[in-house]
mmCIF file of C-alpha atoms in Angstrom:
data_model
loop_
_atom_site.group_PDB
_atom_site.id
_atom_site.type_symbol
_atom_site.label_atom_id
_atom_site.label_comp_id
_atom_site.label_asym_id
_atom_site.label_seq_id
_atom_site.Cartn_x
_atom_site.Cartn_y
_atom_site.Cartn_z
ATOM 1 C CA MET A 1 31.281 42.213 55.113
ATOM 2 C CA ARG A 2 30.647 38.898 53.420
ATOM 3 C CA ARG A 3 27.229 38.542 55.203
ATOM 4 C CA LEU A 4 26.307 42.033 53.943
ATOM 5 C CA ASN A 5 27.271 41.175 50.357
ATOM 6 C CA ARG A 6 25.400 37.946 50.630
ATOM 7 C CA LYS A 7 22.308 39.802 51.856
ATOM 8 C CA LYS A 8 22.421 42.414 49.099
ATOM 9 C CA ALA A 9 22.629 39.550 46.465
ATOM 10 C CA LEU A 10 19.669 37.765 48.115
ATOM 11 C CA ASN A 11 17.522 41.028 48.109
ATOM 12 C CA PHE A 12 18.589 41.572 44.415
ATOM 13 C CA VAL A 13 17.347 38.004 43.600
ATOM 14 C CA LYS A 14 14.129 38.549 45.414
ATOM 15 C CA GLU A 15 13.521 41.659 43.484
ATOM 16 C CA MET A 16 13.934 39.795 40.131
ATOM 17 C CA ASP A 17 11.072 37.398 41.160
ATOM 18 C CA ALA A 18 8.510 37.393 38.268
ATOM 19 C CA PHE A 19 6.012 35.295 40.193
ATOM 20 C CA PRO A 20 5.225 37.156 43.461
ATOM 21 C CA LYS A 21 3.491 35.135 46.139
ATOM 22 C CA VAL A 22 0.104 36.244 47.624
ATOM 23 C CA PRO A 23 -0.059 35.946 51.343
ATOM 24 C CA GLU A 24 -2.418 33.323 52.549
ATOM 25 C CA SER A 25 -4.402 35.824 54.616
ATOM 26 C CA TYR A 26 -5.388 37.629 51.317
ATOM 27 C CA VAL A 27 -6.628 34.439 49.541
ATOM 28 C CA GLU A 28 -10.312 33.594 49.801
ATOM 29 C CA THR A 29 -11.964 30.517 48.262
ATOM 30 C CA THR A 30 -15.174 31.246 46.311
ATOM 31 C CA ALA A 31 -17.900 29.091 44.522
ATOM 32 C CA SER A 32 -17.051 30.824 41.235
ATOM 33 C CA GLY A 33 -13.382 30.121 41.710
ATOM 34 C CA GLY A 34 -14.140 26.445 42.361
ATOM 35 C CA THR A 35 -16.223 26.171 39.254
ATOM 36 C CA VAL A 36 -13.483 27.682 37.187
ATOM 37 C CA SER A 37 -11.077 25.137 38.780
ATOM 38 C CA VAL A 38 -13.253 22.081 38.134
ATOM 39 C CA LEU A 39 -13.671 23.210 34.444
ATOM 40 C CA ALA A 40 -9.927 23.807 34.213
ATOM 41 C CA PHE A 41 -9.034 20.369 35.454
ATOM 42 C CA THR A 42 -11.740 18.859 33.247
ATOM 43 C CA ALA A 43 -10.287 20.616 30.146
ATOM 44 C CA MET A 44 -6.711 19.455 31.168
ATOM 45 C CA ALA A 45 -7.824 15.800 31.484
ATOM 46 C CA LEU A 46 -9.724 15.759 28.251
ATOM 47 C CA LEU A 47 -6.805 17.460 26.265
ATOM 48 C CA ALA A 48 -4.197 15.207 27.771
ATOM 49 C CA PHE A 49 -6.384 12.214 27.003
ATOM 50 C CA PHE A 50 -6.659 13.345 23.379
ATOM 51 C CA GLU A 51 -3.031 14.105 23.224
ATOM 52 C CA PHE A 52 -2.056 10.675 24.320
ATOM 53 C CA PHE A 53 -3.972 9.369 21.121
ATOM 54 C CA VAL A 54 -2.148 11.792 19.061
ATOM 55 C CA TYR A 55 1.064 10.405 20.588
ATOM 56 C CA ARG A 56 0.116 6.829 19.869
ATOM 57 C CA ASP A 57 -0.647 7.548 16.251
ATOM 58 C CA THR A 58 1.894 7.029 13.415
ATOM 59 C CA TRP A 59 2.392 8.420 9.883
ATOM 60 C CA MET A 60 4.199 7.365 6.847
ATOM 61 C CA LYS A 61 7.082 9.471 5.555
ATOM 62 C CA TYR A 62 7.997 9.237 1.894
ATOM 63 C CA GLU A 63 11.591 9.777 0.596
ATOM 64 C CA TYR A 64 12.904 9.548 -2.952
ATOM 65 C CA GLU A 65 16.493 8.481 -4.172
ATOM 66 C CA VAL A 66 18.060 7.018 -7.150
ATOM 67 C CA ASP A 67 17.926 3.162 -7.231
ATOM 68 C CA LYS A 68 21.514 1.965 -7.521
ATOM 69 C CA ASP A 69 20.674 -1.669 -7.626
ATOM 70 C CA PHE A 70 20.876 -3.031 -11.216
ATOM 71 C CA THR A 71 22.208 -6.499 -10.530
ATOM 72 C CA SER A 72 19.491 -8.203 -8.482
ATOM 73 C CA LYS A 73 16.559 -10.038 -9.919
ATOM 74 C CA LEU A 74 13.086 -8.830 -10.032
ATOM 75 C CA ARG A 75 10.367 -11.200 -8.730
ATOM 76 C CA ILE A 76 6.940 -11.204 -10.475
ATOM 77 C CA ASN A 77 3.997 -12.812 -8.501
ATOM 78 C CA ILE A 78 1.220 -13.936 -10.593
ATOM 79 C CA ASP A 79 -2.209 -15.362 -10.201
ATOM 80 C CA ILE A 80 -4.390 -15.072 -13.367
ATOM 81 C CA THR A 81 -7.294 -16.999 -14.585
ATOM 82 C CA VAL A 82 -7.963 -17.300 -18.261
ATOM 83 C CA ALA A 83 -11.187 -18.603 -19.933
ATOM 84 C CA MET A 84 -9.261 -21.119 -21.943
ATOM 85 C CA ARG A 85 -8.142 -24.739 -21.284
ATOM 86 C CA CYS A 86 -4.643 -25.034 -20.050
ATOM 87 C CA GLN A 87 -3.423 -27.125 -23.051
ATOM 88 C CA PHE A 88 -4.403 -24.181 -25.378
ATOM 89 C CA VAL A 89 -2.404 -21.308 -23.584
ATOM 90 C CA GLY A 90 1.204 -20.481 -22.571
ATOM 91 C CA ALA A 91 2.695 -17.784 -20.504
ATOM 92 C CA ASP A 92 6.213 -16.534 -20.504
ATOM 93 C CA VAL A 93 8.477 -13.364 -20.325
ATOM 94 C CA LEU A 94 10.617 -11.740 -22.969
ATOM 95 C CA ASP A 95 12.787 -8.882 -21.693
ATOM 96 C CA LEU A 96 14.287 -5.943 -23.460
ATOM 97 C CA ALA A 97 17.356 -7.813 -24.457
ATOM 98 C CA GLU A 98 15.130 -10.404 -26.257
ATOM 99 C CA THR A 99 15.927 -12.892 -23.439
ATOM 100 C CA MET A 100 13.234 -15.444 -22.894
ATOM 101 C CA VAL A 101 12.841 -16.172 -19.181
ATOM 102 C CA ALA A 102 12.000 -19.697 -18.205
ATOM 103 C CA SER A 103 8.418 -20.037 -16.807
ATOM 104 C CA ASP A 104 9.231 -23.127 -14.649
ATOM 105 C CA GLY A 105 7.847 -21.236 -11.518
ATOM 106 C CA LEU A 106 4.334 -21.161 -13.009
ATOM 107 C CA GLN A 107 1.720 -23.674 -12.550
ATOM 108 C CA TYR A 108 -1.282 -24.352 -14.788
ATOM 109 C CA GLU A 109 -4.405 -25.386 -12.859
ATOM 110 C CA PRO A 110 -7.729 -26.274 -14.616
ATOM 111 C CA VAL A 111 -10.535 -24.298 -12.973
ATOM 112 C CA ILE A 112 -14.072 -22.967 -13.563
ATOM 113 C CA PHE A 113 -14.020 -19.440 -14.748
ATOM 114 C CA GLU A 114 -17.220 -18.462 -13.045
ATOM 115 C CA LEU A 115 -17.004 -17.555 -9.403
ATOM 116 C CA SER A 116 -19.074 -19.121 -6.653
ATOM 117 C CA PRO A 117 -21.504 -16.892 -4.681
ATOM 118 C CA GLN A 118 -18.897 -16.508 -1.893
ATOM 119 C CA GLN A 119 -16.130 -15.795 -4.221
ATOM 120 C CA ARG A 120 -18.159 -13.223 -6.088
ATOM 121 C CA LEU A 121 -18.979 -11.401 -2.821
ATOM 122 C CA TRP A 122 -15.321 -11.311 -2.003
ATOM 123 C CA HIS A 123 -14.426 -10.031 -5.482
ATOM 124 C CA ARG A 124 -17.066 -7.150 -5.254
ATOM 125 C CA THR A 125 -15.651 -6.191 -1.808
ATOM 126 C CA LEU A 126 -12.170 -6.061 -3.393
ATOM 127 C CA LEU A 127 -13.356 -3.910 -6.219
ATOM 128 C CA LEU A 128 -14.975 -1.454 -3.866
ATOM 129 C CA ILE A 129 -11.800 -1.023 -1.856
ATOM 130 C CA GLN A 130 -9.819 -0.588 -5.067
ATOM 131 C CA ASN A 131 -12.260 2.213 -6.170
ATOM 132 C CA HIS A 132 -11.775 3.965 -2.737
ATOM 133 C CA LEU A 133 -8.067 3.660 -3.215
ATOM 134 C CA ARG A 134 -8.173 5.409 -6.503
ATOM 135 C CA GLU A 135 -10.252 8.356 -4.967
ATOM 136 C CA GLU A 136 -8.604 8.535 -1.613
ATOM 137 C CA HIS A 137 -4.760 7.909 -1.996
ATOM 138 C CA SER A 138 -4.242 8.521 1.630
ATOM 139 C CA LEU A 139 -5.926 5.069 2.265
ATOM 140 C CA GLN A 140 -2.682 3.559 1.071
ATOM 141 C CA ASP A 141 -1.039 4.766 4.236
ATOM 142 C CA VAL A 142 -3.643 2.912 6.293
ATOM 143 C CA LEU A 143 -2.817 -0.292 4.254
ATOM 144 C CA PHE A 144 1.022 0.178 4.843
ATOM 145 C CA ARG A 145 0.524 0.555 8.608
ATOM 146 C CA ASN A 146 -1.874 -2.497 8.982
ATOM 147 C CA ILE A 147 -0.350 -4.883 6.517
ATOM 148 C CA MET A 148 -0.199 -7.747 8.954
ATOM 149 C CA LYS A 149 -3.651 -7.242 10.316
ATOM 150 C CA GLY A 150 -5.472 -6.958 6.905
ATOM 151 C CA ALA A 151 -7.730 -9.754 5.566
ATOM 152 C CA PRO A 152 -5.993 -12.053 2.937
ATOM 153 C CA THR A 153 -6.025 -10.588 -0.520
ATOM 154 C CA ALA A 154 -5.966 -14.016 -2.330
ATOM 155 C CA LEU A 155 -9.155 -15.444 -3.795
ATOM 156 C CA PRO A 156 -10.846 -17.777 -1.304
ATOM 157 C CA PRO A 157 -11.383 -21.402 -2.428
ATOM 158 C CA ARG A 158 -14.702 -22.476 -3.733
ATOM 159 C CA GLU A 159 -17.203 -23.461 -1.061
ATOM 160 C CA ASP A 160 -19.269 -25.608 -3.346
ATOM 161 C CA ASP A 161 -18.674 -28.782 -5.293
ATOM 162 C CA PRO A 162 -18.774 -27.937 -9.043
ATOM 163 C CA THR A 163 -20.366 -30.234 -11.422
ATOM 164 C CA GLN A 164 -19.686 -28.269 -14.590
ATOM 165 C CA PRO A 165 -16.635 -28.834 -16.694
ATOM 166 C CA LEU A 166 -13.342 -27.077 -16.003
ATOM 167 C CA ASN A 167 -13.430 -24.478 -18.719
ATOM 168 C CA ALA A 168 -10.563 -22.162 -17.626
ATOM 169 C CA CYS A 169 -6.937 -22.130 -16.647
ATOM 170 C CA ARG A 170 -5.489 -20.639 -13.420
ATOM 171 C CA ILE A 171 -1.882 -19.567 -14.017
ATOM 172 C CA HIS A 172 -0.119 -18.828 -10.699
ATOM 173 C CA GLY A 173 3.276 -18.808 -9.165
ATOM 174 C CA HIS A 174 6.297 -16.530 -9.587
ATOM 175 C CA LEU A 175 9.116 -15.563 -11.994
ATOM 176 C CA TYR A 176 12.615 -14.048 -11.526
ATOM 177 C CA VAL A 177 13.545 -11.596 -14.289
ATOM 178 C CA ASN A 178 16.300 -9.109 -14.882
ATOM 179 C CA LYS A 179 15.715 -5.569 -13.797
ATOM 180 C CA VAL A 180 15.081 -4.270 -17.255
ATOM 181 C CA ALA A 181 12.001 -3.556 -19.215
ATOM 182 C CA GLY A 182 10.063 -6.675 -20.431
ATOM 183 C CA ASN A 183 6.884 -8.252 -21.572
ATOM 184 C CA PHE A 184 4.947 -10.904 -19.737
ATOM 185 C CA HIS A 185 2.246 -12.318 -21.902
ATOM 186 C CA ILE A 186 -0.291 -15.011 -22.043
ATOM 187 C CA THR A 187 -1.310 -16.199 -25.590
ATOM 188 C CA VAL A 188 -2.374 -19.232 -27.547
ATOM 189 C CA GLY A 189 -0.003 -22.136 -27.623
ATOM 190 C CA LYS A 190 2.989 -23.287 -25.485
ATOM 191 C CA ALA A 191 6.119 -21.160 -25.810
ATOM 192 C CA ILE A 192 9.206 -22.543 -27.471
ATOM 193 C CA PRO A 193 12.711 -21.149 -27.758
ATOM 194 C CA HIS A 194 13.572 -19.485 -31.111
ATOM 195 C CA PRO A 195 16.874 -17.960 -32.466
ATOM 196 C CA ARG A 196 15.247 -14.627 -32.627
ATOM 197 C CA GLY A 197 13.478 -14.668 -29.416
ATOM 198 C CA HIS A 198 10.698 -17.189 -29.007
ATOM 199 C CA ALA A 199 7.449 -18.513 -30.613
ATOM 200 C CA HIS A 200 4.107 -20.112 -29.524
ATOM 201 C CA LEU A 201 2.765 -23.317 -30.988
ATOM 202 C CA ALA A 202 -0.625 -21.814 -31.933
ATOM 203 C CA ALA A 203 -1.113 -23.492 -35.323
ATOM 204 C CA LEU A 204 -3.036 -26.546 -33.820
ATOM 205 C CA VAL A 205 -5.372 -24.455 -31.817
ATOM 206 C CA SER A 206 -8.786 -23.508 -33.509
ATOM 207 C CA HIS A 207 -9.693 -19.858 -33.546
ATOM 208 C CA GLU A 208 -13.116 -20.834 -32.196
ATOM 209 C CA THR A 209 -11.578 -21.801 -28.893
ATOM 210 C CA TYR A 210 -9.952 -18.397 -28.512
ATOM 211 C CA ASN A 211 -11.167 -16.538 -25.374
ATOM 212 C CA PHE A 212 -9.000 -14.345 -23.468
ATOM 213 C CA SER A 213 -11.532 -13.325 -20.927
ATOM 214 C CA HIS A 214 -9.482 -13.162 -17.704
ATOM 215 C CA ARG A 215 -9.420 -12.256 -14.087
ATOM 216 C CA ILE A 216 -6.299 -10.945 -12.388
ATOM 217 C CA ASP A 217 -6.593 -12.143 -8.756
ATOM 218 C CA HIS A 218 -3.005 -10.950 -7.969
ATOM 219 C CA LEU A 219 -0.153 -9.388 -9.695
ATOM 220 C CA SER A 220 2.698 -7.867 -7.786
ATOM 221 C CA PHE A 221 6.465 -7.305 -8.078
ATOM 222 C CA GLY A 222 9.243 -7.923 -5.486
ATOM 223 C CA GLU A 223 8.696 -9.482 -2.081
ATOM 224 C CA GLU A 224 5.120 -10.416 -1.567
ATOM 225 C CA ILE A 225 3.571 -8.781 1.449
ATOM 226 C CA PRO A 226 0.255 -9.923 2.982
ATOM 227 C CA GLY A 227 -2.497 -7.292 3.072
ATOM 228 C CA ILE A 228 -1.148 -4.985 0.488
ATOM 229 C CA LEU A 229 -3.445 -4.315 -2.464
ATOM 230 C CA ASN A 230 -1.959 -3.799 -5.942
ATOM 231 C CA PRO A 231 -3.605 -1.797 -8.766
ATOM 232 C CA LEU A 232 -4.567 -4.774 -10.897
ATOM 233 C CA ASP A 233 -5.854 -7.097 -8.024
ATOM 234 C CA GLY A 234 -9.470 -8.005 -8.888
ATOM 235 C CA THR A 235 -9.367 -6.774 -12.447
ATOM 236 C CA GLU A 236 -11.860 -8.736 -14.644
ATOM 237 C CA LYS A 237 -12.024 -8.418 -18.322
ATOM 238 C CA VAL A 238 -14.580 -10.179 -20.658
ATOM 239 C CA SER A 239 -13.615 -10.660 -24.313
ATOM 240 C CA ALA A 240 -16.010 -9.428 -26.877
ATOM 241 C CA ASP A 241 -14.265 -11.280 -29.794
ATOM 242 C CA HIS A 242 -12.197 -14.435 -30.256
ATOM 243 C CA ASN A 243 -9.422 -12.450 -31.550
ATOM 244 C CA GLN A 244 -8.787 -9.782 -28.825
ATOM 245 C CA MET A 245 -5.695 -8.215 -27.453
ATOM 246 C CA PHE A 246 -5.575 -6.942 -23.838
ATOM 247 C CA GLN A 247 -2.629 -4.741 -23.030
ATOM 248 C CA TYR A 248 -1.445 -3.377 -19.714
ATOM 249 C CA PHE A 249 1.377 -0.943 -19.532
ATOM 250 C CA ILE A 250 2.995 -0.941 -16.194
ATOM 251 C CA THR A 251 5.532 1.332 -14.477
ATOM 252 C CA ILE A 252 7.344 -0.248 -11.604
ATOM 253 C CA VAL A 253 8.819 1.775 -8.694
ATOM 254 C CA PRO A 254 11.222 0.061 -6.238
ATOM 255 C CA THR A 255 10.037 0.617 -2.708
ATOM 256 C CA LYS A 256 11.598 -0.005 0.607
ATOM 257 C CA LEU A 257 9.105 -0.409 3.315
ATOM 258 C CA GLN A 258 10.085 0.056 6.918
ATOM 259 C CA THR A 259 7.228 -0.231 9.598
ATOM 260 C CA TYR A 260 7.152 -1.216 13.205
ATOM 261 C CA LYS A 261 5.719 -4.555 12.091
ATOM 262 C CA VAL A 262 7.616 -5.407 8.887
ATOM 263 C CA SER A 263 10.635 -4.434 6.867
ATOM 264 C CA ALA A 264 10.677 -5.387 3.161
ATOM 265 C CA ASP A 265 11.915 -4.486 -0.278
ATOM 266 C CA THR A 266 9.109 -4.577 -2.601
ATOM 267 C CA HIS A 267 7.653 -2.613 -5.598
ATOM 268 C CA GLN A 268 4.649 -0.455 -6.356
ATOM 269 C CA TYR A 269 3.338 0.134 -9.704
ATOM 270 C CA SER A 270 0.965 2.202 -11.954
ATOM 271 C CA VAL A 271 -0.785 0.783 -14.969
ATOM 272 C CA THR A 272 -2.730 2.041 -18.036
ATOM 273 C CA GLU A 273 -4.982 -0.441 -19.939
ATOM 274 C CA ARG A 274 -5.846 -0.792 -23.600
ATOM 275 C CA GLU A 275 -7.759 -3.491 -25.455
ATOM 276 C CA ARG A 276 -8.737 -3.951 -29.098
ATOM 277 C CA VAL A 277 -10.014 -6.565 -31.538
ATOM 278 C CA ILE A 278 -7.403 -8.110 -33.873
ATOM 279 C CA ASN A 279 -8.641 -7.652 -37.434
ATOM 280 C CA HIS A 280 -5.932 -7.635 -40.146
ATOM 281 C CA ALA A 281 -8.499 -6.729 -42.871
ATOM 282 C CA ALA A 282 -9.358 -3.565 -40.977
ATOM 283 C CA GLY A 283 -5.691 -2.741 -40.260
ATOM 284 C CA SER A 284 -5.722 -3.735 -36.486
ATOM 285 C CA HIS A 285 -2.733 -6.037 -36.531
ATOM 286 C CA GLY A 286 -1.216 -7.980 -33.528
ATOM 287 C CA VAL A 287 -1.593 -11.169 -31.619
ATOM 288 C CA SER A 288 -4.640 -12.263 -29.531
ATOM 289 C CA GLY A 289 -3.695 -12.616 -25.919
ATOM 290 C CA ILE A 290 -3.013 -10.767 -22.610
ATOM 291 C CA PHE A 291 0.261 -8.655 -22.787
ATOM 292 C CA MET A 292 1.684 -6.805 -19.638
ATOM 293 C CA LYS A 293 4.454 -4.588 -20.834
ATOM 294 C CA TYR A 294 6.536 -3.301 -17.691
ATOM 295 C CA ASP A 295 9.382 -0.819 -17.212
ATOM 296 C CA ILE A 296 11.319 -0.064 -14.100
ATOM 297 C CA SER A 297 11.652 3.467 -12.683
ATOM 298 C CA SER A 298 15.187 4.698 -11.987
ATOM 299 C CA LEU A 299 13.814 6.408 -8.716
ATOM 300 C CA MET A 300 13.291 4.350 -5.418
ATOM 301 C CA VAL A 301 10.761 5.282 -2.701
ATOM 302 C CA LYS A 302 11.540 4.749 0.827
ATOM 303 C CA VAL A 303 8.431 4.492 3.074
ATOM 304 C CA THR A 304 9.056 4.852 6.674
ATOM 305 C CA GLU A 305 6.540 4.680 9.680
ATOM 306 C CA GLN A 306 7.293 7.483 12.117
ATOM 307 C CA HIS A 307 6.129 8.132 15.638
ATOM 308 C CA MET A 308 6.149 11.267 17.901
ATOM 309 C CA PRO A 309 9.050 11.257 20.229
ATOM 310 C CA PHE A 310 8.336 10.861 23.917
ATOM 311 C CA TRP A 311 10.068 14.188 24.765
ATOM 312 C CA GLN A 312 7.892 15.958 22.266
ATOM 313 C CA PHE A 313 4.775 14.477 23.869
ATOM 314 C CA LEU A 314 5.908 15.711 27.376
ATOM 315 C CA VAL A 315 6.414 19.194 25.956
ATOM 316 C CA ARG A 316 3.107 19.270 24.346
ATOM 317 C CA LEU A 317 1.488 17.908 27.631
ATOM 318 C CA CYS A 318 3.174 20.630 29.819
ATOM 319 C CA GLY A 319 2.126 23.281 27.300
ATOM 320 C CA ILE A 320 -1.471 22.097 27.644
ATOM 321 C CA ILE A 321 -1.573 21.908 31.437
ATOM 322 C CA GLY A 322 0.498 25.054 32.112
ATOM 323 C CA GLY A 323 -1.388 27.150 29.497
ATOM 324 C CA ILE A 324 -4.890 26.252 31.002
ATOM 325 C CA PHE A 325 -3.614 26.586 34.588
ATOM 326 C CA SER A 326 -2.071 30.035 33.774
ATOM 327 C CA THR A 327 -5.057 31.321 31.818
ATOM 328 C CA THR A 328 -7.629 30.255 34.449
ATOM 329 C CA GLY A 329 -5.564 31.499 37.289
ATOM 330 C CA LYS A 330 -5.220 34.940 35.831
ATOM 331 C CA GLY A 331 -8.947 35.107 34.911
ATOM 332 C CA GLU A 332 -9.868 34.114 38.417
ATOM 333 C CA TYR A 333 -7.591 36.746 39.833
ATOM 334 C CA ILE A 334 -9.055 39.547 37.369
ATOM 335 C CA TYR A 335 -12.615 38.544 38.605
#
């Protein structure tokens, strides 16, 4: 009785077979079938090969959340060359609370403002990349993924031995400021503390020596990451008048970067520019110099490099192979 029930169950399972087998005596190999098989295996190999490259590729995922860190300090990385002698200019930061930040982390180095041929070539290449970044924002993803493989973004040293006098001042280094809005500026005279903020000793400097033509080789906020380009890197401005004000209005966005090569807490920023000649008689008031007014966004961006899971790669690979095999098999059967 048990054998009979087992036989009935086995017959029932056989009747449910959705893939009936063709007896070998009914199968015949043909040239057309062989051609279809070769094409099918070639297509499988090519698609599997391309799918492997898709599996190897990564992409950047952007997430947004409120920045809850208000106690830490913000690092400002600076490398700016001004077409004035170092004894005539001073740089410092004044934040929203009228607190003057010590500029001990900045160095003043006498240099030549004009670039050497190799430096000029490097500078033109940097500007070309910046123009592409403004037009194709997706290129920033490429920079994030290749931060450790990119070429150095700092201005290379001069390859010649200059004979002309050192007519400019390179101000470079870093500062730590409070995470509030502030104003980093370079103007005439060294900065001195003042009960109402601060002041610059500009009375002893002749107006004829004023020249705020400048080149921003690097300006970033937060942890400095090699290979990342910032919006103002490579900016060069030539002053048309002795009394000229250059203004940069910067919005800083805290950014957490997590890739397979590096993990860092840094900051991105956007900027708008303005420049005008100071002429009190014409109603254009102000102070000659370079002013960078920055504000910090309350939102934080998390940039994470992601990769296709291995199980998803296997599913896609099985779909390619099974789909082609099934399609060519049915086509050959119909033929």
